[in-house]
C-alpha cells in the first residue's frame, strides 16, 4: 500500500503489503488490512486500519517507509 511518498511494508523483509491482504498481530489476531495513514511527522509511526479499529503498524509487524518518487 502506497500513500504520498510512503509505502507500508513488512518489518524485516520490506515486502510491501496490499489493501485486502490478511495480516496477523503479535497476539495472533488475523484480520484484513483496509487502509492506513503514513507518518505525518518524524516522531510518528503512522496507523493501519483494520475492521472496526485503528492500530500502530508495529502491532502487525509492519512499518511505513519513504518511497523515492521514481519508485512509485
mmCIF file with all atom_site columns, C-alpha atoms in Angstrom:
data_model
loop_
_atom_site.group_PDB
_atom_site.id
_atom_site.type_symbol
_atom_site.label_atom_id
_atom_site.label_alt_id
_atom_site.label_comp_id
_atom_site.label_asym_id
_atom_site.label_entity_id
_atom_site.label_seq_id
_atom_site.pdbx_PDB_ins_code
_atom_site.Cartn_x
_atom_site.Cartn_y
_atom_site.Cartn_z
_atom_site.occupancy
_atom_site.B_iso_or_equiv
_atom_site.pdbx_formal_charge
_atom_site.auth_seq_id
_atom_site.auth_comp_id
_atom_site.auth_asym_id
_atom_site.auth_atom_id
_atom_site.pdbx_PDB_model_num
ATOM 1  C CA . UNK A 1 1  ? 0.000   0.000   0.000  1.00 0.00 ? 1  UNK A CA 1
ATOM 2  C CA . UNK A 1 2  ? 1.485   3.339   -1.058 1.00 0.00 ? 2  UNK A CA 1
ATOM 3  C CA . UNK A 1 3  ? 0.276   6.780   0.009  1.00 0.00 ? 3  UNK A CA 1
ATOM 4  C CA . UNK A 1 4  ? 2.006   10.017  -0.952 1.00 0.00 ? 4  UNK A CA 1
ATOM 5  C CA . UNK A 1 5  ? 5.676   9.045   -0.816 1.00 0.00 ? 5  UNK A CA 1
ATOM 6  C CA . UNK A 1 6  ? 5.230   6.273   1.799  1.00 0.00 ? 6  UNK A CA 1
ATOM 7  C CA . UNK A 1 7  ? 4.848   2.504   1.383  1.00 0.00 ? 7  UNK A CA 1
ATOM 8  C CA . UNK A 1 8  ? 3.572   0.092   4.037  1.00 0.00 ? 8  UNK A CA 1
ATOM 9  C CA . UNK A 1 9  ? 5.938   -2.896  4.296  1.00 0.00 ? 9  UNK A CA 1
ATOM 10 C CA . UNK A 1 10 ? 6.575   -5.936  6.499  1.00 0.00 ? 10 UNK A CA 1
ATOM 11 C CA . UNK A 1 11 ? 9.273   -5.409  9.149  1.00 0.00 ? 11 UNK A CA 1
ATOM 12 C CA . UNK A 1 12 ? 12.459  -7.325  8.406  1.00 0.00 ? 12 UNK A CA 1
ATOM 13 C CA . UNK A 1 13 ? 11.698  -8.141  4.775  1.00 0.00 ? 13 UNK A CA 1
ATOM 14 C CA . UNK A 1 14 ? 10.464  -4.748  3.494  1.00 0.00 ? 14 UNK A CA 1
ATOM 15 C CA . UNK A 1 15 ? 7.923   -6.574  1.319  1.00 0.00 ? 15 UNK A CA 1
ATOM 16 C CA . UNK A 1 16 ? 5.024   -4.204  0.505  1.00 0.00 ? 16 UNK A CA 1
ATOM 17 C CA . UNK A 1 17 ? 1.600   -5.019  1.941  1.00 0.00 ? 17 UNK A CA 1
ATOM 18 C CA . UNK A 1 18 ? -1.566  -4.509  -0.130 1.00 0.00 ? 18 UNK A CA 1
ATOM 19 C CA . UNK A 1 19 ? -5.027  -3.403  0.928  1.00 0.00 ? 19 UNK A CA 1
ATOM 20 C CA . UNK A 1 20 ? -7.154  -6.530  1.319  1.00 0.00 ? 20 UNK A CA 1
ATOM 21 C CA . UNK A 1 21 ? -4.191  -8.638  2.423  1.00 0.00 ? 21 UNK A CA 1
ATOM 22 C CA . UNK A 1 22 ? -4.509  -10.721 5.588  1.00 0.00 ? 22 UNK A CA 1
ATOM 23 C CA . UNK A 1 23 ? -2.197  -9.535  8.368  1.00 0.00 ? 23 UNK A CA 1
ATOM 24 C CA . UNK A 1 24 ? -1.519  -11.086 11.787 1.00 0.00 ? 24 UNK A CA 1
ATOM 25 C CA . UNK A 1 25 ? -0.882  -9.194  15.024 1.00 0.00 ? 25 UNK A CA 1
ATOM 26 C CA . UNK A 1 26 ? 1.723   -10.107 17.619 1.00 0.00 ? 26 UNK A CA 1
ATOM 27 C CA . UNK A 1 27 ? -1.187  -11.562 19.629 1.00 0.00 ? 27 UNK A CA 1
ATOM 28 C CA . UNK A 1 28 ? -2.190  -13.845 16.767 1.00 0.00 ? 28 UNK A CA 1
ATOM 29 C CA . UNK A 1 29 ? -5.218  -11.777 15.673 1.00 0.00 ? 29 UNK A CA 1
ATOM 30 C CA . UNK A 1 30 ? -5.765  -12.430 11.969 1.00 0.00 ? 30 UNK A CA 1
ATOM 31 C CA . UNK A 1 31 ? -7.501  -9.589  10.115 1.00 0.00 ? 31 UNK A CA 1
ATOM 32 C CA . UNK A 1 32 ? -7.651  -7.832  6.749  1.00 0.00 ? 32 UNK A CA 1
ATOM 33 C CA . UNK A 1 33 ? -5.798  -4.583  6.035  1.00 0.00 ? 33 UNK A CA 1
ATOM 34 C CA . UNK A 1 34 ? -8.344  -1.943  5.000  1.00 0.00 ? 34 UNK A CA 1
ATOM 35 C CA . UNK A 1 35 ? -6.037  1.069   4.721  1.00 0.00 ? 35 UNK A CA 1
ATOM 36 C CA . UNK A 1 36 ? -3.871  3.369   6.757  1.00 0.00 ? 36 UNK A CA 1
ATOM 37 C CA . UNK A 1 37 ? -2.168  6.705   7.078  1.00 0.00 ? 37 UNK A CA 1
ATOM 38 C CA . UNK A 1 38 ? 1.584   7.281   6.843  1.00 0.00 ? 38 UNK A CA 1
ATOM 39 C CA . UNK A 1 39 ? 3.522   9.281   9.442  1.00 0.00 ? 39 UNK A CA 1
ATOM 40 C CA . UNK A 1 40 ? 2.699   12.992  9.481  1.00 0.00 ? 40 UNK A CA 1
ATOM 41 C CA . UNK A 1 41 ? 5.846   13.997  11.400 1.00 0.00 ? 41 UNK A CA 1
ATOM 42 C CA . UNK A 1 42 ? 9.249   12.407  12.127 1.00 0.00 ? 42 UNK A CA 1
ATOM 43 C CA . UNK A 1 43 ? 8.238   11.076  15.557 1.00 0.00 ? 43 UNK A CA 1
ATOM 44 C CA . UNK A 1 44 ? 5.078   9.378   14.201 1.00 0.00 ? 44 UNK A CA 1
ATOM 45 C CA . UNK A 1 45 ? 4.812   5.757   13.032 1.00 0.00 ? 45 UNK A CA 1
ATOM 46 C CA . UNK A 1 46 ? 1.533   6.247   11.164 1.00 0.00 ? 46 UNK A CA 1
ATOM 47 C CA . UNK A 1 47 ? -1.513  3.994   11.503 1.00 0.00 ? 47 UNK A CA 1
ATOM 48 C CA . UNK A 1 48 ? -3.113  0.985   9.840  1.00 0.00 ? 48 UNK A CA 1
ATOM 49 C CA . UNK A 1 49 ? -6.847  0.368   9.602  1.00 0.00 ? 49 UNK A CA 1
ATOM 50 C CA . UNK A 1 50 ? -8.500  -3.000  10.028 1.00 0.00 ? 50 UNK A CA 1
ATOM 51 C CA . UNK A 1 51 ? -12.138 -3.914  10.608 1.00 0.00 ? 51 UNK A CA 1
ATOM 52 C CA . UNK A 1 52 ? -13.569 -1.586  13.290 1.00 0.00 ? 52 UNK A CA 1
ATOM 53 C CA . UNK A 1 53 ? -10.136 -0.489  14.569 1.00 0.00 ? 53 UNK A CA 1
ATOM 54 C CA . UNK A 1 54 ? -7.004  1.575   14.009 1.00 0.00 ? 54 UNK A CA 1
ATOM 55 C CA . UNK A 1 55 ? -3.575  0.384   15.178 1.00 0.00 ? 55 UNK A CA 1
ATOM 56 C CA . UNK A 1 56 ? 0.080   1.295   15.049 1.00 0.00 ? 56 UNK A CA 1
ATOM 57 C CA . UNK A 1 57 ? 1.774   -0.653  12.236 1.00 0.00 ? 57 UNK A CA 1
ATOM 58 C CA . UNK A 1 58 ? 4.140   -2.383  14.692 1.00 0.00 ? 58 UNK A CA 1
ATOM 59 C CA . UNK A 1 59 ? 1.168   -4.318  16.151 1.00 0.00 ? 59 UNK A CA 1
ATOM 60 C CA . UNK A 1 60 ? 1.157   -6.267  12.863 1.00 0.00 ? 60 UNK A CA 1
ATOM 61 C CA . UNK A 1 61 ? 4.934   -6.256  12.358 1.00 0.00 ? 61 UNK A CA 1
ATOM 62 C CA . UNK A 1 62 ? 4.564   -3.570  9.673  1.00 0.00 ? 62 UNK A CA 1
ATOM 63 C CA . UNK A 1 63 ? 6.152   -0.174  9.103  1.00 0.00 ? 63 UNK A CA 1
ATOM 64 C CA . UNK A 1 64 ? 5.841   2.788   6.766  1.00 0.00 ? 64 UNK A CA 1
ATOM 65 C CA . UNK A 1 65 ? 8.957   3.557   4.705  1.00 0.00 ? 65 UNK A CA 1
ATOM 66 C CA . UNK A 1 66 ? 9.597   6.558   2.491  1.00 0.00 ? 66 UNK A CA 1
ATOM 67 C CA . UNK A 1 67 ? 9.481   5.669   -1.189 1.00 0.00 ? 67 UNK A CA 1
ATOM 68 C CA . UNK A 1 68 ? 11.548  7.683   -3.653 1.00 0.00 ? 68 UNK A CA 1
ATOM 69 C CA . UNK A 1 69 ? 9.243   9.310   -6.202 1.00 0.00 ? 69 UNK A CA 1
ATOM 70 C CA . UNK A 1 70 ? 10.961  7.401   -9.027 1.00 0.00 ? 70 UNK A CA 1
ATOM 71 C CA . UNK A 1 71 ? 9.805   4.058   -7.499 1.00 0.00 ? 71 UNK A CA 1
ATOM 72 C CA . UNK A 1 72 ? 6.113   4.936   -7.078 1.00 0.00 ? 72 UNK A CA 1
#
